[in-house]
């Protein structure tokens, strides 16, 4: 049997992080549950402060723990923020210059099914909320438009589908801000949302799915008219021109308390 001489054992900090991660996930610890303190981990493992801090930072970056410094501080479990998916993928999509067309291909493959499932699974309160969002007056930032699509995904009752749609919606929020979209285009989108919401509220699965697909195809046609489909979803120069917005959208505020 040939051994891989280049294979090195994992760093001590990685092993400590793995053990803590296993405890959190394996036991299903709820947000706010306390974990061993930095001092206790040093005592239990016999490792140095720098190693333990690195292990905790790894879990903090994954969104699995929160670290509060000071006399009343400590280490507690938290639920990972789904925006971490966008933080991971946005730089990759930028460097690969993934075209806007790719975003539409993905959305057309998933969102019509989400709308159909929403018609079958949405609660009465969710149906009412969809109708409210579809009937709003648009304002800067397209917040309600994106919230509408997010709610459709939540109404589908499929957790994996909801999670996988987080990244497209974060990207949608960014690229809408730089598109040449007229008030007529916004009105057309609002009309489409109203139709989708009506079919979901009525429990009409086939028509809800078809209405969503028609809405996405109409938006795609508009982007084609603007010659945007073969251009990057998030152009590289956007990171240079507007770093603050992208920092807030994908990375949040990571300043120390």
PDB file of C-alpha atoms in Angstrom:
ATOM      1  CA  UNK A   1       0.000   0.000   0.000  1.00  0.00           C
ATOM      2  CA  UNK A   2       1.442   3.323  -1.068  1.00  0.00           C
ATOM      3  CA  UNK A   3       1.237   6.177   1.414  1.00  0.00           C
ATOM      4  CA  UNK A   4       0.786   9.771   0.348  1.00  0.00           C
ATOM      5  CA  UNK A   5       3.911  11.400   1.737  1.00  0.00           C
ATOM      6  CA  UNK A   6       2.528  14.882   0.992  1.00  0.00           C
ATOM      7  CA  UNK A   7      -0.571  14.334   3.068  1.00  0.00           C
ATOM      8  CA  UNK A   8      -0.213  16.199   6.332  1.00  0.00           C
ATOM      9  CA  UNK A   9      -2.343  15.848   9.443  1.00  0.00           C
ATOM     10  CA  UNK A  10      -4.887  18.661   9.925  1.00  0.00           C
ATOM     11  CA  UNK A  11      -3.921  21.625  12.053  1.00  0.00           C
ATOM     12  CA  UNK A  12      -4.856  21.460  15.707  1.00  0.00           C
ATOM     13  CA  UNK A  13      -7.210  24.415  15.302  1.00  0.00           C
ATOM     14  CA  UNK A  14      -9.058  22.606  12.500  1.00  0.00           C
ATOM     15  CA  UNK A  15      -9.464  19.530  14.700  1.00  0.00           C
ATOM     16  CA  UNK A  16     -10.825  21.571  17.609  1.00  0.00           C
ATOM     17  CA  UNK A  17     -13.245  23.320  15.241  1.00  0.00           C
ATOM     18  CA  UNK A  18     -14.335  19.941  13.863  1.00  0.00           C
ATOM     19  CA  UNK A  19     -15.064  18.619  17.346  1.00  0.00           C
ATOM     20  CA  UNK A  20     -17.104  21.675  18.314  1.00  0.00           C
ATOM     21  CA  UNK A  21     -18.946  21.606  14.967  1.00  0.00           C
ATOM     22  CA  UNK A  22     -19.812  17.957  15.566  1.00  0.00           C
ATOM     23  CA  UNK A  23     -21.232  18.811  18.976  1.00  0.00           C
ATOM     24  CA  UNK A  24     -23.340  21.664  17.608  1.00  0.00           C
ATOM     25  CA  UNK A  25     -24.746  19.777  14.641  1.00  0.00           C
ATOM     26  CA  UNK A  26     -24.781  16.259  16.074  1.00  0.00           C
ATOM     27  CA  UNK A  27     -26.716  17.283  19.171  1.00  0.00           C
ATOM     28  CA  UNK A  28     -28.841  19.867  17.370  1.00  0.00           C
ATOM     29  CA  UNK A  29     -27.873  22.634  19.794  1.00  0.00           C
ATOM     30  CA  UNK A  30     -30.239  25.570  19.556  1.00  0.00           C
ATOM     31  CA  UNK A  31     -29.166  29.202  19.008  1.00  0.00           C
ATOM     32  CA  UNK A  32     -28.032  30.767  22.258  1.00  0.00           C
ATOM     33  CA  UNK A  33     -26.824  27.484  23.763  1.00  0.00           C
ATOM     34  CA  UNK A  34     -23.543  28.069  25.643  1.00  0.00           C
ATOM     35  CA  UNK A  35     -20.326  26.388  24.549  1.00  0.00           C
ATOM     36  CA  UNK A  36     -17.078  25.981  26.486  1.00  0.00           C
ATOM     37  CA  UNK A  37     -15.269  29.261  26.996  1.00  0.00           C
ATOM     38  CA  UNK A  38     -11.922  30.037  25.438  1.00  0.00           C
ATOM     39  CA  UNK A  39     -10.223  29.462  28.809  1.00  0.00           C
ATOM     40  CA  UNK A  40     -12.028  26.161  29.316  1.00  0.00           C
ATOM     41  CA  UNK A  41     -11.058  24.939  25.854  1.00  0.00           C
ATOM     42  CA  UNK A  42      -7.427  25.817  26.539  1.00  0.00           C
ATOM     43  CA  UNK A  43      -7.585  23.871  29.802  1.00  0.00           C
ATOM     44  CA  UNK A  44      -9.417  20.871  28.280  1.00  0.00           C
ATOM     45  CA  UNK A  45      -7.245  20.516  25.182  1.00  0.00           C
ATOM     46  CA  UNK A  46      -3.884  21.667  26.490  1.00  0.00           C
ATOM     47  CA  UNK A  47      -3.509  23.820  23.373  1.00  0.00           C
ATOM     48  CA  UNK A  48      -2.378  27.428  23.226  1.00  0.00           C
ATOM     49  CA  UNK A  49      -4.609  30.499  23.177  1.00  0.00           C
ATOM     50  CA  UNK A  50      -3.752  31.284  19.540  1.00  0.00           C
ATOM     51  CA  UNK A  51      -4.817  27.792  18.407  1.00  0.00           C
ATOM     52  CA  UNK A  52      -8.132  27.928  20.279  1.00  0.00           C
ATOM     53  CA  UNK A  53      -8.876  31.413  18.988  1.00  0.00           C
ATOM     54  CA  UNK A  54      -8.209  30.274  15.440  1.00  0.00           C
ATOM     55  CA  UNK A  55     -10.603  27.339  15.916  1.00  0.00           C
ATOM     56  CA  UNK A  56     -13.313  29.637  17.230  1.00  0.00           C
ATOM     57  CA  UNK A  57     -12.766  32.068  14.376  1.00  0.00           C
ATOM     58  CA  UNK A  58     -13.297  29.245  11.888  1.00  0.00           C
ATOM     59  CA  UNK A  59     -16.689  28.447  13.413  1.00  0.00           C
ATOM     60  CA  UNK A  60     -17.545  32.125  13.702  1.00  0.00           C
ATOM     61  CA  UNK A  61     -16.836  32.578   9.985  1.00  0.00           C
ATOM     62  CA  UNK A  62     -19.184  29.651   9.258  1.00  0.00           C
ATOM     63  CA  UNK A  63     -21.880  31.406  11.256  1.00  0.00           C
ATOM     64  CA  UNK A  64     -22.166  28.543  13.749  1.00  0.00           C
ATOM     65  CA  UNK A  65     -21.106  30.464  16.854  1.00  0.00           C
ATOM     66  CA  UNK A  66     -21.141  33.970  18.281  1.00  0.00           C
ATOM     67  CA  UNK A  67     -18.263  35.250  20.386  1.00  0.00           C
ATOM     68  CA  UNK A  68     -18.821  38.014  22.916  1.00  0.00           C
ATOM     69  CA  UNK A  69     -15.781  39.494  24.626  1.00  0.00           C
ATOM     70  CA  UNK A  70     -15.625  40.871  28.150  1.00  0.00           C
ATOM     71  CA  UNK A  71     -16.609  39.753  31.656  1.00  0.00           C
ATOM     72  CA  UNK A  72     -20.163  38.871  30.601  1.00  0.00           C
ATOM     73  CA  UNK A  73     -19.055  37.370  27.316  1.00  0.00           C
ATOM     74  CA  UNK A  74     -18.756  33.826  26.119  1.00  0.00           C
ATOM     75  CA  UNK A  75     -19.251  31.495  23.182  1.00  0.00           C
ATOM     76  CA  UNK A  76     -22.769  30.594  22.118  1.00  0.00           C
ATOM     77  CA  UNK A  77     -24.394  28.699  19.277  1.00  0.00           C
ATOM     78  CA  UNK A  78     -26.012  30.663  16.478  1.00  0.00           C
ATOM     79  CA  UNK A  79     -27.882  29.768  13.323  1.00  0.00           C
ATOM     80  CA  UNK A  80     -25.833  30.324  10.142  1.00  0.00           C
ATOM     81  CA  UNK A  81     -26.892  33.327   8.087  1.00  0.00           C
ATOM     82  CA  UNK A  82     -27.949  32.221   4.604  1.00  0.00           C
ATOM     83  CA  UNK A  83     -26.239  35.280   3.132  1.00  0.00           C
ATOM     84  CA  UNK A  84     -23.027  33.326   3.720  1.00  0.00           C
ATOM     85  CA  UNK A  85     -23.900  31.435   0.553  1.00  0.00           C
ATOM     86  CA  UNK A  86     -23.749  34.668  -1.397  1.00  0.00           C
ATOM     87  CA  UNK A  87     -20.519  35.672   0.304  1.00  0.00           C
ATOM     88  CA  UNK A  88     -18.977  32.455  -0.958  1.00  0.00           C
ATOM     89  CA  UNK A  89     -20.364  32.499  -4.488  1.00  0.00           C
ATOM     90  CA  UNK A  90     -20.369  36.195  -5.424  1.00  0.00           C
ATOM     91  CA  UNK A  91     -16.572  36.491  -5.760  1.00  0.00           C
ATOM     92  CA  UNK A  92     -16.438  33.244  -7.762  1.00  0.00           C
ATOM     93  CA  UNK A  93     -19.208  34.382 -10.124  1.00  0.00           C
ATOM     94  CA  UNK A  94     -17.479  37.721 -10.575  1.00  0.00           C
ATOM     95  CA  UNK A  95     -14.076  36.233 -11.388  1.00  0.00           C
ATOM     96  CA  UNK A  96     -15.611  33.654 -13.728  1.00  0.00           C
ATOM     97  CA  UNK A  97     -17.629  36.451 -15.365  1.00  0.00           C
ATOM     98  CA  UNK A  98     -20.771  34.315 -15.213  1.00  0.00           C
ATOM     99  CA  UNK A  99     -23.260  35.983 -17.581  1.00  0.00           C
ATOM    100  CA  UNK A 100     -26.671  37.249 -16.590  1.00  0.00           C
ATOM    101  CA  UNK A 101     -28.106  34.580 -18.899  1.00  0.00           C
ATOM    102  CA  UNK A 102     -26.973  31.941 -16.386  1.00  0.00           C
ATOM    103  CA  UNK A 103     -29.034  33.592 -13.677  1.00  0.00           C
ATOM    104  CA  UNK A 104     -32.154  33.439 -15.842  1.00  0.00           C
ATOM    105  CA  UNK A 105     -31.568  29.806 -16.775  1.00  0.00           C
ATOM    106  CA  UNK A 106     -31.412  28.893 -13.089  1.00  0.00           C
ATOM    107  CA  UNK A 107     -34.416  30.978 -12.101  1.00  0.00           C
ATOM    108  CA  UNK A 108     -36.593  29.615 -14.914  1.00  0.00           C
ATOM    109  CA  UNK A 109     -35.697  26.077 -13.894  1.00  0.00           C
ATOM    110  CA  UNK A 110     -36.591  26.548 -10.223  1.00  0.00           C
ATOM    111  CA  UNK A 111     -39.011  29.415  -9.611  1.00  0.00           C
ATOM    112  CA  UNK A 112     -42.011  28.194 -11.645  1.00  0.00           C
ATOM    113  CA  UNK A 113     -41.917  24.982  -9.609  1.00  0.00           C
ATOM    114  CA  UNK A 114     -41.643  27.057  -6.431  1.00  0.00           C
ATOM    115  CA  UNK A 115     -44.754  29.006  -7.444  1.00  0.00           C
ATOM    116  CA  UNK A 116     -46.661  25.778  -8.118  1.00  0.00           C
ATOM    117  CA  UNK A 117     -45.639  24.379  -4.732  1.00  0.00           C
ATOM    118  CA  UNK A 118     -46.579  27.660  -3.069  1.00  0.00           C
ATOM    119  CA  UNK A 119     -50.099  27.345  -4.485  1.00  0.00           C
ATOM    120  CA  UNK A 120     -50.319  23.933  -2.854  1.00  0.00           C
ATOM    121  CA  UNK A 121     -48.564  24.613   0.451  1.00  0.00           C
ATOM    122  CA  UNK A 122     -48.846  28.282   1.439  1.00  0.00           C
ATOM    123  CA  UNK A 123     -50.650  29.122   4.658  1.00  0.00           C
ATOM    124  CA  UNK A 124     -53.577  31.534   4.679  1.00  0.00           C
ATOM    125  CA  UNK A 125     -51.350  34.212   6.231  1.00  0.00           C
ATOM    126  CA  UNK A 126     -48.696  33.721   3.546  1.00  0.00           C
ATOM    127  CA  UNK A 127     -51.280  33.960   0.759  1.00  0.00           C
ATOM    128  CA  UNK A 128     -52.541  37.219   2.205  1.00  0.00           C
ATOM    129  CA  UNK A 129     -49.003  38.580   2.517  1.00  0.00           C
ATOM    130  CA  UNK A 130     -48.279  37.699  -1.127  1.00  0.00           C
ATOM    131  CA  UNK A 131     -51.357  39.616  -2.249  1.00  0.00           C
ATOM    132  CA  UNK A 132     -50.236  42.592  -0.170  1.00  0.00           C
ATOM    133  CA  UNK A 133     -46.712  42.580  -1.632  1.00  0.00           C
ATOM    134  CA  UNK A 134     -48.085  42.255  -5.178  1.00  0.00           C
ATOM    135  CA  UNK A 135     -50.320  45.296  -4.653  1.00  0.00           C
ATOM    136  CA  UNK A 136     -47.694  47.664  -3.283  1.00  0.00           C
ATOM    137  CA  UNK A 137     -46.454  50.905  -4.821  1.00  0.00           C
ATOM    138  CA  UNK A 138     -42.848  50.363  -5.999  1.00  0.00           C
ATOM    139  CA  UNK A 139     -40.053  52.363  -4.420  1.00  0.00           C
ATOM    140  CA  UNK A 140     -36.300  52.690  -4.808  1.00  0.00           C
ATOM    141  CA  UNK A 141     -34.286  49.542  -4.348  1.00  0.00           C
ATOM    142  CA  UNK A 142     -36.922  47.098  -5.560  1.00  0.00           C
ATOM    143  CA  UNK A 143     -37.137  45.778  -2.017  1.00  0.00           C
ATOM    144  CA  UNK A 144     -40.751  44.669  -2.281  1.00  0.00           C
ATOM    145  CA  UNK A 145     -40.240  43.020  -5.664  1.00  0.00           C
ATOM    146  CA  UNK A 146     -37.446  40.855  -4.278  1.00  0.00           C
ATOM    147  CA  UNK A 147     -39.376  40.233  -1.056  1.00  0.00           C
ATOM    148  CA  UNK A 148     -42.240  38.915  -3.187  1.00  0.00           C
ATOM    149  CA  UNK A 149     -40.022  36.307  -4.849  1.00  0.00           C
ATOM    150  CA  UNK A 150     -38.468  35.382  -1.514  1.00  0.00           C
ATOM    151  CA  UNK A 151     -41.895  34.833  -0.004  1.00  0.00           C
ATOM    152  CA  UNK A 152     -42.950  32.630  -2.925  1.00  0.00           C
ATOM    153  CA  UNK A 153     -39.896  30.467  -2.214  1.00  0.00           C
ATOM    154  CA  UNK A 154     -40.814  30.293   1.479  1.00  0.00           C
ATOM    155  CA  UNK A 155     -44.416  29.396   0.634  1.00  0.00           C
ATOM    156  CA  UNK A 156     -43.215  26.436  -1.446  1.00  0.00           C
ATOM    157  CA  UNK A 157     -42.570  24.511   1.753  1.00  0.00           C
ATOM    158  CA  UNK A 158     -39.310  23.083   0.427  1.00  0.00           C
ATOM    159  CA  UNK A 159     -36.354  24.128   2.569  1.00  0.00           C
ATOM    160  CA  UNK A 160     -33.692  23.189   0.033  1.00  0.00           C
ATOM    161  CA  UNK A 161     -35.436  25.193  -2.676  1.00  0.00           C
ATOM    162  CA  UNK A 162     -35.719  28.201  -0.374  1.00  0.00           C
ATOM    163  CA  UNK A 163     -32.033  28.021   0.545  1.00  0.00           C
ATOM    164  CA  UNK A 164     -30.834  27.594  -3.043  1.00  0.00           C
ATOM    165  CA  UNK A 165     -32.777  30.688  -4.125  1.00  0.00           C
ATOM    166  CA  UNK A 166     -31.011  32.936  -1.595  1.00  0.00           C
ATOM    167  CA  UNK A 167     -28.019  33.572  -3.880  1.00  0.00           C
ATOM    168  CA  UNK A 168     -30.059  34.424  -7.017  1.00  0.00           C
ATOM    169  CA  UNK A 169     -32.105  36.916  -5.027  1.00  0.00           C
ATOM    170  CA  UNK A 170     -29.020  38.576  -3.536  1.00  0.00           C
ATOM    171  CA  UNK A 171     -27.610  38.845  -7.057  1.00  0.00           C
ATOM    172  CA  UNK A 172     -30.950  40.118  -8.331  1.00  0.00           C
ATOM    173  CA  UNK A 173     -30.928  42.889  -5.741  1.00  0.00           C
ATOM    174  CA  UNK A 174     -27.513  44.036  -6.953  1.00  0.00           C
ATOM    175  CA  UNK A 175     -28.030  43.848 -10.677  1.00  0.00           C
ATOM    176  CA  UNK A 176     -31.443  45.585 -10.567  1.00  0.00           C
ATOM    177  CA  UNK A 177     -29.734  48.660  -9.123  1.00  0.00           C
ATOM    178  CA  UNK A 178     -27.672  49.140 -12.280  1.00  0.00           C
ATOM    179  CA  UNK A 179     -30.188  48.159 -14.957  1.00  0.00           C
ATOM    180  CA  UNK A 180     -31.988  50.599 -17.231  1.00  0.00           C
ATOM    181  CA  UNK A 181     -35.520  49.763 -16.116  1.00  0.00           C
ATOM    182  CA  UNK A 182     -38.393  52.110 -16.971  1.00  0.00           C
ATOM    183  CA  UNK A 183     -41.525  52.792 -14.970  1.00  0.00           C
ATOM    184  CA  UNK A 184     -43.469  50.836 -17.603  1.00  0.00           C
ATOM    185  CA  UNK A 185     -41.194  47.837 -16.992  1.00  0.00           C
ATOM    186  CA  UNK A 186     -41.841  48.095 -13.258  1.00  0.00           C
ATOM    187  CA  UNK A 187     -45.591  48.305 -13.844  1.00  0.00           C
ATOM    188  CA  UNK A 188     -45.447  45.197 -16.032  1.00  0.00           C
ATOM    189  CA  UNK A 189     -43.563  43.315 -13.329  1.00  0.00           C
ATOM    190  CA  UNK A 190     -46.067  44.413 -10.703  1.00  0.00           C
ATOM    191  CA  UNK A 191     -48.894  43.149 -12.885  1.00  0.00           C
ATOM    192  CA  UNK A 192     -47.132  39.811 -13.225  1.00  0.00           C
ATOM    193  CA  UNK A 193     -46.689  39.603  -9.458  1.00  0.00           C
ATOM    194  CA  UNK A 194     -50.386  40.316  -8.978  1.00  0.00           C
ATOM    195  CA  UNK A 195     -51.273  37.439 -11.315  1.00  0.00           C
ATOM    196  CA  UNK A 196     -48.861  35.050  -9.616  1.00  0.00           C
ATOM    197  CA  UNK A 197     -50.169  36.017  -6.175  1.00  0.00           C
ATOM    198  CA  UNK A 198     -53.790  35.555  -7.307  1.00  0.00           C
ATOM    199  CA  UNK A 199     -53.134  32.040  -8.597  1.00  0.00           C
ATOM    200  CA  UNK A 200     -51.171  31.060  -5.484  1.00  0.00           C
ATOM    201  CA  UNK A 201     -53.921  32.454  -3.236  1.00  0.00           C
ATOM    202  CA  UNK A 202     -56.481  30.436  -5.210  1.00  0.00           C
ATOM    203  CA  UNK A 203     -54.410  27.263  -4.916  1.00  0.00           C
ATOM    204  CA  UNK A 204     -54.120  26.996  -8.709  1.00  0.00           C
ATOM    205  CA  UNK A 205     -50.794  25.188  -9.061  1.00  0.00           C
ATOM    206  CA  UNK A 206     -50.517  24.949 -12.896  1.00  0.00           C
ATOM    207  CA  UNK A 207     -51.438  28.574 -13.519  1.00  0.00           C
ATOM    208  CA  UNK A 208     -49.174  29.833 -10.731  1.00  0.00           C
ATOM    209  CA  UNK A 209     -46.214  28.031 -12.307  1.00  0.00           C
ATOM    210  CA  UNK A 210     -47.037  29.258 -15.809  1.00  0.00           C
ATOM    211  CA  UNK A 211     -47.491  32.834 -14.606  1.00  0.00           C
ATOM    212  CA  UNK A 212     -44.073  32.762 -12.900  1.00  0.00           C
ATOM    213  CA  UNK A 213     -42.391  31.387 -16.028  1.00  0.00           C
ATOM    214  CA  UNK A 214     -44.050  34.035 -18.196  1.00  0.00           C
ATOM    215  CA  UNK A 215     -42.895  36.739 -15.778  1.00  0.00           C
ATOM    216  CA  UNK A 216     -39.282  35.535 -15.869  1.00  0.00           C
ATOM    217  CA  UNK A 217     -39.302  35.190 -19.665  1.00  0.00           C
ATOM    218  CA  UNK A 218     -40.628  38.735 -20.019  1.00  0.00           C
ATOM    219  CA  UNK A 219     -37.869  40.067 -17.766  1.00  0.00           C
ATOM    220  CA  UNK A 220     -35.299  38.045 -19.708  1.00  0.00           C
ATOM    221  CA  UNK A 221     -36.565  39.512 -23.003  1.00  0.00           C
ATOM    222  CA  UNK A 222     -36.159  42.996 -21.576  1.00  0.00           C
ATOM    223  CA  UNK A 223     -32.564  42.278 -20.571  1.00  0.00           C
ATOM    224  CA  UNK A 224     -31.934  40.867 -24.061  1.00  0.00           C
ATOM    225  CA  UNK A 225     -33.146  44.137 -25.582  1.00  0.00           C
ATOM    226  CA  UNK A 226     -30.591  45.925 -23.413  1.00  0.00           C
ATOM    227  CA  UNK A 227     -27.846  43.508 -24.555  1.00  0.00           C
ATOM    228  CA  UNK A 228     -27.254  42.440 -20.964  1.00  0.00           C
ATOM    229  CA  UNK A 229     -27.689  38.663 -21.085  1.00  0.00           C
ATOM    230  CA  UNK A 230     -24.140  37.875 -22.179  1.00  0.00           C
ATOM    231  CA  UNK A 231     -22.569  40.399 -19.821  1.00  0.00           C
ATOM    232  CA  UNK A 232     -21.480  39.468 -16.269  1.00  0.00           C
ATOM    233  CA  UNK A 233     -24.125  39.346 -13.551  1.00  0.00           C
ATOM    234  CA  UNK A 234     -21.898  41.473 -11.328  1.00  0.00           C
ATOM    235  CA  UNK A 235     -19.238  43.216 -13.449  1.00  0.00           C
ATOM    236  CA  UNK A 236     -15.760  43.353 -11.943  1.00  0.00           C
ATOM    237  CA  UNK A 237     -15.684  47.138 -12.110  1.00  0.00           C
ATOM    238  CA  UNK A 238     -18.708  47.255  -9.797  1.00  0.00           C
ATOM    239  CA  UNK A 239     -16.502  46.084  -6.935  1.00  0.00           C
ATOM    240  CA  UNK A 240     -14.199  49.063  -7.538  1.00  0.00           C
ATOM    241  CA  UNK A 241     -16.933  51.606  -8.168  1.00  0.00           C
ATOM    242  CA  UNK A 242     -19.221  50.694  -5.292  1.00  0.00           C
ATOM    243  CA  UNK A 243     -17.320  48.603  -2.718  1.00  0.00           C
ATOM    244  CA  UNK A 244     -19.458  49.812   0.174  1.00  0.00           C
ATOM    245  CA  UNK A 245     -22.695  48.469  -1.278  1.00  0.00           C
ATOM    246  CA  UNK A 246     -21.175  45.122  -2.159  1.00  0.00           C
ATOM    247  CA  UNK A 247     -19.549  44.863   1.264  1.00  0.00           C
ATOM    248  CA  UNK A 248     -22.894  45.459   2.948  1.00  0.00           C
ATOM    249  CA  UNK A 249     -24.781  43.129   0.588  1.00  0.00           C
ATOM    250  CA  UNK A 250     -22.452  40.148   0.812  1.00  0.00           C
ATOM    251  CA  UNK A 251     -20.135  40.541   3.775  1.00  0.00           C
ATOM    252  CA  UNK A 252     -21.959  42.681   6.319  1.00  0.00           C
ATOM    253  CA  UNK A 253     -20.156  44.459   9.129  1.00  0.00           C
ATOM    254  CA  UNK A 254     -17.373  42.393  10.634  1.00  0.00           C
ATOM    255  CA  UNK A 255     -16.003  45.031  12.957  1.00  0.00           C
ATOM    256  CA  UNK A 256     -15.076  43.986  16.500  1.00  0.00           C
ATOM    257  CA  UNK A 257     -17.505  44.723  19.309  1.00  0.00           C
TER     258      UNK A 257
END
